Amino acid sequence: MALVPYEETTELGLQKFHKPLATFSFANHTIQIRQDWRHLGVAAVVWDAAIVLSTYLEMGAVELRGRSAVELGAGTGLVGIVAALLALTVKPWLVHCLLFFSGAHVTITDRKVALEFLKSNVQANLPPHIQSKTVVKELTWGQNLGSFSPGEFDLILGADIIYLEETFTDLLQTLEHLCSNHSVILLACRIRYERDNNFLAMLERQFTVRKVHYDPEKDVYIYEAQKRNQKEDL
């Protein structure tokens, strides 16, 4: 997610971004996300797409337990935090099935300049036993892919990450690298400009893409993408 500082604004719709904390309830946990709009801009506030994608995950739309997941352009880390809580919280009646959770891990990524801020939110909101299977890691799209194994993740998550046209090619390269034939990509976004549709068209050249959810109140879509020719769903 780009780090673009913005000037102070008095518009009602943006006032929420200037609050130092944003509080949410997901996965039976109260999550308090630190925000820093003044110094870090759009990367350090919770956007509606992150809330919608977190809600979609909580609905059980995809199986997270026992899976490996990565969030791209995480910003505040809300989606990755929710994914970790859902994937790694052991229900009392499943304590005897701990092997079911042994493969689960969540990686939360962003550019180097955003990592300390991201880590602070992850550490503040995940219990120690879940933090041990959650990694905050640098990922600049299209650049340091060698630090990730090809096809490493079952689930790739992104909320409001397709708004900068100059990043589209690098983002596609990153998705291609991280996906196996059985991986599922979930991208949540608001379609603001024609370039957003252009990205979806680019994505469809390499992946099978379908709209799986729409939140009319927040005007946010969730798209699911999988490598072409695969026959199995997550």
mmCIF file of N, CA, C and O in Angstrom, residues 70 72 139 145 148-154 156 173-180 183:
data_model
loop_
_atom_site.group_PDB
_atom_site.id
_atom_site.type_symbol
_atom_site.label_atom_id
_atom_site.label_comp_id
_atom_site.label_asym_id
_atom_site.label_seq_id
_atom_site.Cartn_x
_atom_site.Cartn_y
_atom_site.Cartn_z
ATOM 1 N N VAL A 70 -1.488 -15.240 3.089
ATOM 2 C CA VAL A 70 -0.655 -14.049 3.063
ATOM 3 C C VAL A 70 -1.525 -12.849 2.717
ATOM 4 O O VAL A 70 -2.424 -12.942 1.882
ATOM 5 N N LEU A 72 -1.299 -9.036 1.213
ATOM 6 C CA LEU A 72 -0.448 -8.126 0.465
ATOM 7 C C LEU A 72 -0.844 -6.677 0.762
ATOM 8 O O LEU A 72 -2.021 -6.373 0.937
ATOM 9 N N LEU A 139 7.560 -7.130 1.693
ATOM 10 C CA LEU A 139 7.301 -7.545 0.310
ATOM 11 C C LEU A 139 6.995 -6.302 -0.513
ATOM 12 O O LEU A 139 5.973 -5.654 -0.330
ATOM 13 N N LEU A 145 10.823 -11.110 -4.544
ATOM 14 C CA LEU A 145 10.043 -12.341 -4.567
ATOM 15 C C LEU A 145 10.888 -13.558 -4.219
ATOM 16 O O LEU A 145 10.349 -14.603 -3.847
ATOM 17 N N PHE A 148 10.317 -15.532 -1.034
ATOM 18 C CA PHE A 148 9.094 -16.318 -0.916
ATOM 19 C C PHE A 148 9.178 -17.496 -1.887
ATOM 20 O O PHE A 148 9.549 -17.315 -3.052
ATOM 21 N N SER A 149 8.803 -18.668 -1.416
ATOM 22 C CA SER A 149 8.821 -19.850 -2.288
ATOM 23 C C SER A 149 7.693 -19.748 -3.307
ATOM 24 O O SER A 149 6.588 -19.301 -2.974
ATOM 25 N N PRO A 150 7.938 -20.167 -4.543
ATOM 26 C CA PRO A 150 6.865 -20.163 -5.545
ATOM 27 C C PRO A 150 5.682 -21.009 -5.083
ATOM 28 O O PRO A 150 5.859 -22.112 -4.568
ATOM 29 N N GLY A 151 4.491 -20.487 -5.227
ATOM 30 C CA GLY A 151 3.297 -21.232 -4.837
ATOM 31 C C GLY A 151 3.207 -21.509 -3.359
ATOM 32 O O GLY A 151 2.619 -22.497 -2.937
ATOM 33 N N GLU A 152 3.746 -20.607 -2.541
ATOM 34 C CA GLU A 152 3.888 -20.870 -1.104
ATOM 35 C C GLU A 152 2.573 -20.858 -0.339
ATOM 36 O O GLU A 152 2.441 -21.508 0.697
ATOM 37 N N PHE A 153 1.564 -20.136 -0.843
ATOM 38 C CA PHE A 153 0.379 -19.879 -0.028
ATOM 39 C C PHE A 153 -0.891 -20.479 -0.628
ATOM 40 O O PHE A 153 -1.075 -20.510 -1.841
ATOM 41 N N ASP A 154 -1.753 -20.929 0.281
ATOM 42 C CA ASP A 154 -3.074 -21.417 -0.126
ATOM 43 C C ASP A 154 -4.027 -20.272 -0.425
ATOM 44 O O ASP A 154 -4.900 -20.386 -1.279
ATOM 45 N N ILE A 156 -4.307 -15.924 -0.812
ATOM 46 C CA ILE A 156 -3.678 -14.613 -0.954
ATOM 47 C C ILE A 156 -4.766 -13.560 -0.800
ATOM 48 O O ILE A 156 -5.780 -13.604 -1.495
ATOM 49 N N GLN A 173 2.734 -9.943 -11.267
ATOM 50 C CA GLN A 173 3.901 -10.813 -11.168
ATOM 51 C C GLN A 173 3.979 -11.456 -9.782
ATOM 52 O O GLN A 173 4.299 -12.644 -9.636
ATOM 53 N N THR A 174 3.672 -10.669 -8.765
ATOM 54 C CA THR A 174 3.700 -11.168 -7.389
ATOM 55 C C THR A 174 2.631 -12.227 -7.165
ATOM 56 O O THR A 174 2.901 -13.277 -6.561
ATOM 57 N N LEU A 175 1.428 -11.982 -7.640
ATOM 58 C CA LEU A 175 0.354 -12.968 -7.501
ATOM 59 C C LEU A 175 0.710 -14.273 -8.210
ATOM 60 O O LEU A 175 0.497 -15.371 -7.674
ATOM 61 N N GLU A 176 1.264 -14.147 -9.395
ATOM 62 C CA GLU A 176 1.662 -15.338 -10.158
ATOM 63 C C GLU A 176 2.714 -16.144 -9.400
ATOM 64 O O GLU A 176 2.672 -17.375 -9.366
ATOM 65 N N HIS A 177 3.640 -15.459 -8.755
ATOM 66 C CA HIS A 177 4.711 -16.139 -8.025
ATOM 67 C C HIS A 177 4.195 -16.840 -6.767
ATOM 68 O O HIS A 177 4.601 -17.965 -6.459
ATOM 69 N N LEU A 178 3.298 -16.185 -6.044
ATOM 70 C CA LEU A 178 2.853 -16.712 -4.752
ATOM 71 C C LEU A 178 1.823 -17.826 -4.891
ATOM 72 O O LEU A 178 1.627 -18.599 -3.955
ATOM 73 N N CYS A 179 1.155 -17.911 -6.047
ATOM 74 C CA CYS A 179 0.052 -18.856 -6.232
ATOM 75 C C CYS A 179 0.539 -20.213 -6.725
ATOM 76 O O CYS A 179 1.378 -20.299 -7.628
ATOM 77 N N SER A 180 -0.040 -21.259 -6.169
ATOM 78 C CA SER A 180 0.067 -22.595 -6.748
ATOM 79 C C SER A 180 -1.188 -22.838 -7.582
ATOM 80 O O SER A 180 -2.056 -21.974 -7.696
ATOM 81 N N SER A 183 -4.164 -22.423 -5.185
ATOM 82 C CA SER A 183 -4.305 -21.206 -4.375
ATOM 83 C C SER A 183 -5.554 -20.427 -4.771
ATOM 84 O O SER A 183 -6.006 -20.481 -5.916
#
